PDB file of C-alpha atoms in Angstrom:
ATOM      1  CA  UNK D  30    -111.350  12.751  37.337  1.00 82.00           C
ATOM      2  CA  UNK D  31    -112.617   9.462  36.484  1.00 94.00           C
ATOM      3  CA  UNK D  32    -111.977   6.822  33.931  1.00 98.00           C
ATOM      4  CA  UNK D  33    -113.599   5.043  30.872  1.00 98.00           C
ATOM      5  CA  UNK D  34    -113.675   1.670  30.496  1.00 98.00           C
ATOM      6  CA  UNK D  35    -114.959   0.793  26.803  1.00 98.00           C
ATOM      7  CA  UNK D  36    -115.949  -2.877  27.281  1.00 98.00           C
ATOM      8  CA  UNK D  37    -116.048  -5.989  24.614  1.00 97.00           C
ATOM      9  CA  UNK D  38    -118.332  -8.320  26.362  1.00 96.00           C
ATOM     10  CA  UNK D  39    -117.827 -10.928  23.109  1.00 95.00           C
ATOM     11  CA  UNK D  40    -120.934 -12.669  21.595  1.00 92.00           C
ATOM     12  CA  UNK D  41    -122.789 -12.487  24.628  1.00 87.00           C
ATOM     13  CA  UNK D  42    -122.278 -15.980  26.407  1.00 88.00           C
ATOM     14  CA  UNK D  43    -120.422 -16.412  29.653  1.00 93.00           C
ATOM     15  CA  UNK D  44    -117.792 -18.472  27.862  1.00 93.00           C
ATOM     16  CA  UNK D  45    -116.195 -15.899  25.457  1.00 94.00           C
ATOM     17  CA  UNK D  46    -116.079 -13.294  28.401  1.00 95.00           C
ATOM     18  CA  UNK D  47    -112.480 -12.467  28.924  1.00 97.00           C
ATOM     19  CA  UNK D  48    -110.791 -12.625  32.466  1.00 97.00           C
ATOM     20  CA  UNK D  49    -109.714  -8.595  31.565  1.00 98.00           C
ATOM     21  CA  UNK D  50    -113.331  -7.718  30.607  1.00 97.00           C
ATOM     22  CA  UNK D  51    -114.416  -9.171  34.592  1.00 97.00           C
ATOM     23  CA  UNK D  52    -112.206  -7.108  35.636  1.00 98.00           C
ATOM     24  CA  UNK D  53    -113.068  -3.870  34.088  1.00 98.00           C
ATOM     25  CA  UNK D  54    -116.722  -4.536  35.456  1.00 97.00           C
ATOM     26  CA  UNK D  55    -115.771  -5.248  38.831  1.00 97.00           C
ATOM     27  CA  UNK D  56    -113.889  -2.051  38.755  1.00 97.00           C
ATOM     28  CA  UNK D  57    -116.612  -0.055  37.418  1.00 98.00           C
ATOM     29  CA  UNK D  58    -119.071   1.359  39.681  1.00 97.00           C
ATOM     30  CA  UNK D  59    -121.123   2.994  36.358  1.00 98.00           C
ATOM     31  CA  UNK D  60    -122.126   0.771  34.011  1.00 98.00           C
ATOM     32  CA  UNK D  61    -123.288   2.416  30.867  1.00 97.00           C
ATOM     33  CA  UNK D  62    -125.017   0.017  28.364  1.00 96.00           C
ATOM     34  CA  UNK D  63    -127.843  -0.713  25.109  1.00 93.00           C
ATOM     35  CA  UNK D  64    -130.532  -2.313  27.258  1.00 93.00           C
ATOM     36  CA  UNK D  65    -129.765  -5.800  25.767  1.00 91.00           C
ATOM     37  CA  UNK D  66    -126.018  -5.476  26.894  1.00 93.00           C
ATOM     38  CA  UNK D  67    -127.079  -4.403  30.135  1.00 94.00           C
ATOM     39  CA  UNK D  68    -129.112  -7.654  30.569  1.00 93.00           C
ATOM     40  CA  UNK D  69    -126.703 -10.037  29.355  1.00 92.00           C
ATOM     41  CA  UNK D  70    -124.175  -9.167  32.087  1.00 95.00           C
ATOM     42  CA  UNK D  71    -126.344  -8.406  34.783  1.00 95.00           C
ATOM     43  CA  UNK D  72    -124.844 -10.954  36.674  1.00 96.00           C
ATOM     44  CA  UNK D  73    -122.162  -9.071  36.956  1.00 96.00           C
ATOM     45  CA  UNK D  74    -123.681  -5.424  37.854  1.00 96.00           C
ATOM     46  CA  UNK D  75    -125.260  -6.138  41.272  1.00 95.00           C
ATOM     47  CA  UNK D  76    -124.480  -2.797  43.538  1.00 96.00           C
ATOM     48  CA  UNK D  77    -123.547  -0.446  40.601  1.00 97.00           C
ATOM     49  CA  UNK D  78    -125.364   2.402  38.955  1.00 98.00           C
ATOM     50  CA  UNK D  79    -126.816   0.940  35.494  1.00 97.00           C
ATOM     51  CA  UNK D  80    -127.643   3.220  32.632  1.00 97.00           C
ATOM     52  CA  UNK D  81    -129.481   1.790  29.766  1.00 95.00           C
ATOM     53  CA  UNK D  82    -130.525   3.202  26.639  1.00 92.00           C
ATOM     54  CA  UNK D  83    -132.280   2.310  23.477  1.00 87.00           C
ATOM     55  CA  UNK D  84    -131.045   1.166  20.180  1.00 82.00           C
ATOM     56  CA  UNK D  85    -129.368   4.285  18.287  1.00 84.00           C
ATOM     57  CA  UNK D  86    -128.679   6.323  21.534  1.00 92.00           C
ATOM     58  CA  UNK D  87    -125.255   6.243  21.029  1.00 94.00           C
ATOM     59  CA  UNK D  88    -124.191   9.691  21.564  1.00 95.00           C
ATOM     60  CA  UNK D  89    -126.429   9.679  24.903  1.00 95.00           C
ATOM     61  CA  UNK D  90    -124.554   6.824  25.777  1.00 96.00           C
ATOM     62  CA  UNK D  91    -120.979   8.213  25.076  1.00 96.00           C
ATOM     63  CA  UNK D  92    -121.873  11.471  26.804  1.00 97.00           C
ATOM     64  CA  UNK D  93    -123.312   9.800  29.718  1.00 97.00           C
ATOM     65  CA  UNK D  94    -120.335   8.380  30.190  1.00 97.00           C
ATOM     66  CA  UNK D  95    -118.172  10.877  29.641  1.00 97.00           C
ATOM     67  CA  UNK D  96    -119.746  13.608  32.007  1.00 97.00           C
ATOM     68  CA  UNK D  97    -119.848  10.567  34.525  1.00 98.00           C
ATOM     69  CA  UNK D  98    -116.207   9.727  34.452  1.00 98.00           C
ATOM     70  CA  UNK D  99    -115.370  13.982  34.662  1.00 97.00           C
ATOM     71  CA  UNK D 100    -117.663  13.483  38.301  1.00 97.00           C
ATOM     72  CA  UNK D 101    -114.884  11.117  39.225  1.00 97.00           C
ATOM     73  CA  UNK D 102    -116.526   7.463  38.412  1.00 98.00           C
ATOM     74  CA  UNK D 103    -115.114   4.544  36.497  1.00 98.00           C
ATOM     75  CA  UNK D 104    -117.622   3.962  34.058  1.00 98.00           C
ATOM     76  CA  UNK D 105    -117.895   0.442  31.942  1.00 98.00           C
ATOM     77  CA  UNK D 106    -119.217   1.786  28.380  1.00 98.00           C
ATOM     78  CA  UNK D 107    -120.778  -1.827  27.094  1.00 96.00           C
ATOM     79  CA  UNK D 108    -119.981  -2.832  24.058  1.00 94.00           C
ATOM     80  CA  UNK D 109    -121.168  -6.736  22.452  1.00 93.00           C
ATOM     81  CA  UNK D 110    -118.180  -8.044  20.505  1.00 95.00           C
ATOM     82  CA  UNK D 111    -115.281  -5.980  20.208  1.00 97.00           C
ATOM     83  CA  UNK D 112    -116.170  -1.993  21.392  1.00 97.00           C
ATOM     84  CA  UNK D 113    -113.387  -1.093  18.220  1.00 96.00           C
ATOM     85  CA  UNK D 114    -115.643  -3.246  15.543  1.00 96.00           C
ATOM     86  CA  UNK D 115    -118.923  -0.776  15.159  1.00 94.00           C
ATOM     87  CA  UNK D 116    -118.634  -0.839  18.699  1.00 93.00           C
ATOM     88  CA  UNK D 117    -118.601   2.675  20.956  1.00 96.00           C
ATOM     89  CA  UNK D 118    -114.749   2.885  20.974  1.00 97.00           C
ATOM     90  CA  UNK D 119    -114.515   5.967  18.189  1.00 96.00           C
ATOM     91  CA  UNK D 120    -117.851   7.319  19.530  1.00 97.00           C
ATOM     92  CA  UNK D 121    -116.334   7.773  22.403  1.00 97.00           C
ATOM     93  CA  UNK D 122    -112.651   8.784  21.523  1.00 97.00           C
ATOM     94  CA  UNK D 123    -114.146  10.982  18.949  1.00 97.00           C
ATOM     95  CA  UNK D 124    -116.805  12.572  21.397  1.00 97.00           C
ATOM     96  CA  UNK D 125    -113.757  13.108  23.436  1.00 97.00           C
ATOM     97  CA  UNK D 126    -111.236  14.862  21.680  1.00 97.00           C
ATOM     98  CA  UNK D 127    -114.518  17.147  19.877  1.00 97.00           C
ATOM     99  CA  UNK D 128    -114.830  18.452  23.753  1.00 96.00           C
ATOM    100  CA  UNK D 129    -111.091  18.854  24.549  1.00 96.00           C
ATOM    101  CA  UNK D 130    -111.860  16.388  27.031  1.00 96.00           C
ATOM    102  CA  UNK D 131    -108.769  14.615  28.261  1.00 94.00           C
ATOM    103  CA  UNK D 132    -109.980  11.613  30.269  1.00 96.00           C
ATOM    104  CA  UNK D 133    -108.684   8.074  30.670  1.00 97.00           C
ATOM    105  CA  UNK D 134    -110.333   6.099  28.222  1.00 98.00           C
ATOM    106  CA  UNK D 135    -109.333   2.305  28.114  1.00 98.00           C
ATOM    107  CA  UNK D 136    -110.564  -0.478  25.754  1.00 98.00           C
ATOM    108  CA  UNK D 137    -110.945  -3.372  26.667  1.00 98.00           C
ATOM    109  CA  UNK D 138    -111.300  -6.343  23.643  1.00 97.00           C
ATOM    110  CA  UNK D 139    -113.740  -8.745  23.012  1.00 97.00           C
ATOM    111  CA  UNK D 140    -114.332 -11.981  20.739  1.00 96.00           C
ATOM    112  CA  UNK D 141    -116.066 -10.143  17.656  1.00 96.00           C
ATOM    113  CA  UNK D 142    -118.869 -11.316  16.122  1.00 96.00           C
ATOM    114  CA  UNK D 143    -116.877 -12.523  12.789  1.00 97.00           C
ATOM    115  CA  UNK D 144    -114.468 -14.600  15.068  1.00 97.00           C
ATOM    116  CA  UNK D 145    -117.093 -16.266  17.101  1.00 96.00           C
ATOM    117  CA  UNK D 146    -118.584 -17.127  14.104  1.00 97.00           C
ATOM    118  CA  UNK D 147    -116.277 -18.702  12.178  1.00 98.00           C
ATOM    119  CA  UNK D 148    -115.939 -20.644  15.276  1.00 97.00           C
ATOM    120  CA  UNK D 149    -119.378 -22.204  14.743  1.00 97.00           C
ATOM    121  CA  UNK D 150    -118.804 -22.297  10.985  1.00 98.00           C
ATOM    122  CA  UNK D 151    -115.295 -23.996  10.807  1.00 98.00           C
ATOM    123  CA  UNK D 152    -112.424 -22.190   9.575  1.00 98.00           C
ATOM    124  CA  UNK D 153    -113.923 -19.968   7.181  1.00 98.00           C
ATOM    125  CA  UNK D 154    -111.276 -17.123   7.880  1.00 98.00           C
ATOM    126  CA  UNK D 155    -107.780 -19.008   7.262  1.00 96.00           C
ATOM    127  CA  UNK D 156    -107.321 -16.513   4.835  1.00 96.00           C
ATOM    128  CA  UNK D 157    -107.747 -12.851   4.091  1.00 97.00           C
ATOM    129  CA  UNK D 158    -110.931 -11.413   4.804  1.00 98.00           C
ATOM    130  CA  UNK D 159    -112.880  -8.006   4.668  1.00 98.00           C
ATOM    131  CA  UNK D 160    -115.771  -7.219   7.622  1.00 98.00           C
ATOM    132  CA  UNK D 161    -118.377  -4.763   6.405  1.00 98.00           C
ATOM    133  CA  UNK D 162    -121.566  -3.807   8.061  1.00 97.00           C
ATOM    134  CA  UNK D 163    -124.954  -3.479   6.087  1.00 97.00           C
ATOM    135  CA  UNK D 164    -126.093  -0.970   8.535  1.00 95.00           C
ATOM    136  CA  UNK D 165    -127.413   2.508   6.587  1.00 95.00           C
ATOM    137  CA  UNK D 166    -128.082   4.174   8.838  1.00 92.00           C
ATOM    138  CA  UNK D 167    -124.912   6.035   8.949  1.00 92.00           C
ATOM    139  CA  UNK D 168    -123.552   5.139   5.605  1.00 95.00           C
ATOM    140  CA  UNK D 169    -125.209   5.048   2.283  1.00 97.00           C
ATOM    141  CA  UNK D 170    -125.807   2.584   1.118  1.00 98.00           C
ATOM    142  CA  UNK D 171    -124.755   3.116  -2.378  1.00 98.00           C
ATOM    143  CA  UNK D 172    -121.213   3.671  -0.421  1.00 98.00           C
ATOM    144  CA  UNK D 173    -121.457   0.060   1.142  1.00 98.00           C
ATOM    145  CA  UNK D 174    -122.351  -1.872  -2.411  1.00 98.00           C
ATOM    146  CA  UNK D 175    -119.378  -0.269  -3.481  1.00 98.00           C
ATOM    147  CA  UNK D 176    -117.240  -1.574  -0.458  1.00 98.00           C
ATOM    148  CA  UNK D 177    -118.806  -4.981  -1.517  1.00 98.00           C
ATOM    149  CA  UNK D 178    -118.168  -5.107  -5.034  1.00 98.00           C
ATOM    150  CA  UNK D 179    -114.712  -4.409  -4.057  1.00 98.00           C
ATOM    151  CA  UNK D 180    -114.346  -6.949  -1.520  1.00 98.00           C
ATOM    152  CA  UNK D 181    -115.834  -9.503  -4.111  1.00 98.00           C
ATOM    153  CA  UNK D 182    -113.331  -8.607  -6.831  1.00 98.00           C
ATOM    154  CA  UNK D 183    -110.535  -8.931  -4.122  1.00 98.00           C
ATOM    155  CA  UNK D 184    -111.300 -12.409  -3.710  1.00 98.00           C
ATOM    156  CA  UNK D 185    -111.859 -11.840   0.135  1.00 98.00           C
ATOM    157  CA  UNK D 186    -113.796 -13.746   2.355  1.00 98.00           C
ATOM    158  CA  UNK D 187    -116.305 -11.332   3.226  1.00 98.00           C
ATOM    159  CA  UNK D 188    -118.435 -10.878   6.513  1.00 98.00           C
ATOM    160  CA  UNK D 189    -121.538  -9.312   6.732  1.00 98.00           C
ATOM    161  CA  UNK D 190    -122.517  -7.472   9.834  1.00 98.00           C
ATOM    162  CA  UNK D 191    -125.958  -5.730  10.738  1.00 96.00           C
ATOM    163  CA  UNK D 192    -127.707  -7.460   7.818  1.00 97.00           C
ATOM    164  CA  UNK D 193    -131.185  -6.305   8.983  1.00 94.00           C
ATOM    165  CA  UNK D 194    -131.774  -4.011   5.470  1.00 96.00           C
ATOM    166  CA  UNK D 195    -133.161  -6.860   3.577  1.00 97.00           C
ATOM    167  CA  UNK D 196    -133.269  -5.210   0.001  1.00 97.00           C
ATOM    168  CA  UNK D 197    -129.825  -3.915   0.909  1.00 98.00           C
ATOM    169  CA  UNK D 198    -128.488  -7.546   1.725  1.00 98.00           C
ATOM    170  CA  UNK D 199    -130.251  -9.218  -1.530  1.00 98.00           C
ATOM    171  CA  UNK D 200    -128.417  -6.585  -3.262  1.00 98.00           C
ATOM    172  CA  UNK D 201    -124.910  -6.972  -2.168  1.00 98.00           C
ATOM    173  CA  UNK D 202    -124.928 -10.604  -2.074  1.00 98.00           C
ATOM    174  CA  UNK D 203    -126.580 -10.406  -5.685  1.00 98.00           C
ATOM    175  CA  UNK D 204    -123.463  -8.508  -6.342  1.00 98.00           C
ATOM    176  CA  UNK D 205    -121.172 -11.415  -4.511  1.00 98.00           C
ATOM    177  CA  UNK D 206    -122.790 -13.665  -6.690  1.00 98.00           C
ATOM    178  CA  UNK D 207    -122.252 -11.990  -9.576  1.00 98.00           C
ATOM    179  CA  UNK D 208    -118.394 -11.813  -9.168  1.00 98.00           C
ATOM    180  CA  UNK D 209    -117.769 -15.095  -7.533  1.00 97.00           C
ATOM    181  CA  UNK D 210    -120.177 -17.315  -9.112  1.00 96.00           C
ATOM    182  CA  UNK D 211    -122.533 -19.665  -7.293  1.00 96.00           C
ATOM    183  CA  UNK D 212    -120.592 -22.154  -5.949  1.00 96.00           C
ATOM    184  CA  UNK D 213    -119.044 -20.215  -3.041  1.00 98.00           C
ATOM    185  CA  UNK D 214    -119.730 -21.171   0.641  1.00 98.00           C
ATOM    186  CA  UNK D 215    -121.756 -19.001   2.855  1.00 98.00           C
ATOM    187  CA  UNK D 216    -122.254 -19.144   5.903  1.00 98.00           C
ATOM    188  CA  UNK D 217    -124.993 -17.776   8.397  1.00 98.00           C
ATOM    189  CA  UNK D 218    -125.348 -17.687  12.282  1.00 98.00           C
ATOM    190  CA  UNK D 219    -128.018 -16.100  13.944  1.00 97.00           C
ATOM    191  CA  UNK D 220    -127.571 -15.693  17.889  1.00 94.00           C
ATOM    192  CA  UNK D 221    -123.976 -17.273  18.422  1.00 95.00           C
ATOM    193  CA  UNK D 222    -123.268 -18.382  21.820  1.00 93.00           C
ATOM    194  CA  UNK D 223    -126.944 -17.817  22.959  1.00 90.00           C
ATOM    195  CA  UNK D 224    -129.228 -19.910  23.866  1.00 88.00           C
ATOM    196  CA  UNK D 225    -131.458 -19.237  20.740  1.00 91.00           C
ATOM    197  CA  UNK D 226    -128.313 -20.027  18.497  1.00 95.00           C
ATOM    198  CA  UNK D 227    -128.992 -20.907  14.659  1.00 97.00           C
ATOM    199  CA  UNK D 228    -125.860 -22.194  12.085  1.00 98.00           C
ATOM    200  CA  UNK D 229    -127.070 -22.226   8.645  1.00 98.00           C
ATOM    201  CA  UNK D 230    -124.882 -23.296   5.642  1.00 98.00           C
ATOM    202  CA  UNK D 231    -125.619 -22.618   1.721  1.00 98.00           C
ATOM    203  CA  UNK D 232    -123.992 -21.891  -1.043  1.00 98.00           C
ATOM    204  CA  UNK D 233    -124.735 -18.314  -3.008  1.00 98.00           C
ATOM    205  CA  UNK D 234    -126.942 -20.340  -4.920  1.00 97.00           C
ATOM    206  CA  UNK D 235    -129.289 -21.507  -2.321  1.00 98.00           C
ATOM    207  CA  UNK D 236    -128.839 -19.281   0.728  1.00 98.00           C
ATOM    208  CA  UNK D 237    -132.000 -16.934   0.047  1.00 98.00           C
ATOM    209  CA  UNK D 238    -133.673 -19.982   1.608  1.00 98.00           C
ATOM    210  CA  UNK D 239    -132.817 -18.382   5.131  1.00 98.00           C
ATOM    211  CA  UNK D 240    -133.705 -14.906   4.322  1.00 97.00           C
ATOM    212  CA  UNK D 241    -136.995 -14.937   6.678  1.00 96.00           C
ATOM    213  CA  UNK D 242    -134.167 -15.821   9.591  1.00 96.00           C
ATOM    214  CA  UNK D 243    -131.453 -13.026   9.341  1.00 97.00           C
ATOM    215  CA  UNK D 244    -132.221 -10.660  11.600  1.00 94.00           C
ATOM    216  CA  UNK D 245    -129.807  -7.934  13.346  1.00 91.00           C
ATOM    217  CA  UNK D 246    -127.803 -10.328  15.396  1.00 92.00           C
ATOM    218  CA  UNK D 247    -127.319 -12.312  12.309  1.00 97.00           C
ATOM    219  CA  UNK D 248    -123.741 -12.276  10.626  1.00 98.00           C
ATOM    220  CA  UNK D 249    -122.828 -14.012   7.339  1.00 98.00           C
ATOM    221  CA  UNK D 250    -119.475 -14.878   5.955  1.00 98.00           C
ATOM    222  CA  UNK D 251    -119.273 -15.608   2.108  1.00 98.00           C
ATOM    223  CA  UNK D 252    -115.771 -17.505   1.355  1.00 98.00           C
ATOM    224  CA  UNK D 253    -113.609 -16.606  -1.329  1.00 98.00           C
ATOM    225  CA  UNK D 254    -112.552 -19.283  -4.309  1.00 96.00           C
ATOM    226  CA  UNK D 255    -110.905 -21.670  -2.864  1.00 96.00           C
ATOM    227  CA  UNK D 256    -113.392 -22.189   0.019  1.00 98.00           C
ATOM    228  CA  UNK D 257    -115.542 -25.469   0.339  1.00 97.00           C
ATOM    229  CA  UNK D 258    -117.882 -27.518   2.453  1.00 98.00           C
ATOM    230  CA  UNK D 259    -117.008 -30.659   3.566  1.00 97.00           C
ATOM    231  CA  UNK D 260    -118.802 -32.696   6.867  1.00 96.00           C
ATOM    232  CA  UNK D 261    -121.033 -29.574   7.373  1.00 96.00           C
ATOM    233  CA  UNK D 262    -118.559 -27.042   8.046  1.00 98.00           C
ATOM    234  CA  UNK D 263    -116.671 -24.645   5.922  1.00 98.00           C
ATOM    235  CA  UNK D 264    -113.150 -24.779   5.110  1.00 98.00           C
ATOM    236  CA  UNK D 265    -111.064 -21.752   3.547  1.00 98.00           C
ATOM    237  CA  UNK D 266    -107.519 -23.508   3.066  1.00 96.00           C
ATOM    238  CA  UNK D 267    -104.793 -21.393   3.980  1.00 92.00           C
ATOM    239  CA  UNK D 268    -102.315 -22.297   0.853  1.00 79.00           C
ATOM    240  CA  UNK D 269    -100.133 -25.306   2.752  1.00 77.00           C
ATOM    241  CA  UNK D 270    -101.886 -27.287  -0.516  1.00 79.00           C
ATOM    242  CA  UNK D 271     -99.444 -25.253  -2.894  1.00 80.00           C
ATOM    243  CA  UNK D 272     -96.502 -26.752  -1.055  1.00 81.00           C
ATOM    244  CA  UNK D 273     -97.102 -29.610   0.626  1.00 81.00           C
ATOM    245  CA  UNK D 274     -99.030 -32.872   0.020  1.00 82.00           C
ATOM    246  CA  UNK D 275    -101.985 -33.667   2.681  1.00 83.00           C
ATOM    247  CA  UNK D 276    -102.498 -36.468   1.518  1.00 77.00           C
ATOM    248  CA  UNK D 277    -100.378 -38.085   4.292  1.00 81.00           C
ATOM    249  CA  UNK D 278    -102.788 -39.737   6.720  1.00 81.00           C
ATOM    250  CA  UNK D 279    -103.515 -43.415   6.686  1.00 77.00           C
ATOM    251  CA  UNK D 280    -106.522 -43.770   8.004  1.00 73.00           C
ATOM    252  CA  UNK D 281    -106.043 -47.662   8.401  1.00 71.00           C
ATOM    253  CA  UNK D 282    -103.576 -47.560  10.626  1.00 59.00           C
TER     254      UNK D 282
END
């Protein structure tokens, strides 16, 4: 028998690929991947059996892999970010255990989409934060507002994944609005680490004005109360302001 690799590739640029995710891919001989995935490492797959397949082939993808690893390969299951973040992880854990299937499955992390974006944003995330994805396609919707409103009443910094619904998006961040006010950072970056990258910053007041750019590889983060702009970036502060004074740098010295 075989073995799964479940691979986090990160945002997609050579950079944020981990040393342990080169590894997995070397080791692979199968590499199992959405076409996209499959082109952004294809650097790496030179020699090995590539199988690509379309947006929501997911199960195709898990069982591919699967009855690939039972023929005795080690198959690389592609992920972008992190496979455990609406990645193929529990697709393929759950496909698994469904078949009494008792291979080796192994994931491997990657940089996820809200951490690579923060990166680009500033340090949006210093404090506690909720990740929800926009994507209905398995979840109604009516199920994620309801995640939102909570998330908004929490006071969390909350990121927005798979905003490619657009009445579904106006709608939850109509709801943000509502409960945090209009003042509140947001934050939106369309392609991190690629070369088509796009950082966009508004407040929930004026972000609609980059509506006609969010697409799927889009993610948004909306700070919580105490978040602010300052030189272009966005700054969530962690609390050290409750017990210390910052005020401690002279910048004429």
């Amino acid at each position: 028998m075989g073995k799964i690799y479940v691979v986090g590739i990160g945002p997609g640029g050579k950079e944020t690929r981990t040393l342990e995710m080169l590894k997995a891919i070397k080791e692979s001989d199968v590499i199992v991947a959405y076409t996209t995935y499959a082109r952004l490492i294809q650097d790496l797959t030179d020699g090995k059996e590539v199988i690509t397949a379309k947006m929501k082939e997911e199960v195709f993808r898990a069982k591919v892999a699967i009855e690939k690893a039972l023929q005795g390969h080690t198959v690389a299951v592609v992920s972008s970010g992190d496979p455990q973040v609406y990645g193929m992880a529990g697709l393929i854990f759950d496909m698994a255990c469904k078949n009494n299937i008792n291979v080796e499955i192994q994931i491997i992390p990657g940089i996820t989409a809200a951490n690579a974006v923060a990166a680009k944003l500033g340090s949006p995330l210093s404090m506690d934060f909720a990740v929800i994805s926009l994507s209905d396609l398995l979840i109604p919707s009516e199920e994620i507002l309801n995640r939102v409103r909570k998330a908004a009443e929490g006071d969390f910094v909350i990121v927005l994944y798979n905003p490619i619904n657009k009445p579904l998006l106006l709608e939850a961040m109509r709801i943000i609005k509502e409960v945090k006010g209009t003042d509140v950072p947001v934050g939106i970056v369309k392609s991190a680490y690629r070369e088509d990258e796009e950082i966009m910053i508004a407040t929930l007041s004026t972000w609609e004005k980059f509506l006609n750019k969010i697409n799927m590889i889009t993610t948004i983060i909306v700070g919580n109360s105490k978040s602010y702009i300052c030189n272009n970036k966005i700054i969530t502060p962690r609390g050290y302001e409750r017990r210390y004074d910052l005020h401690v740098i002279d910048s004429n010295s």
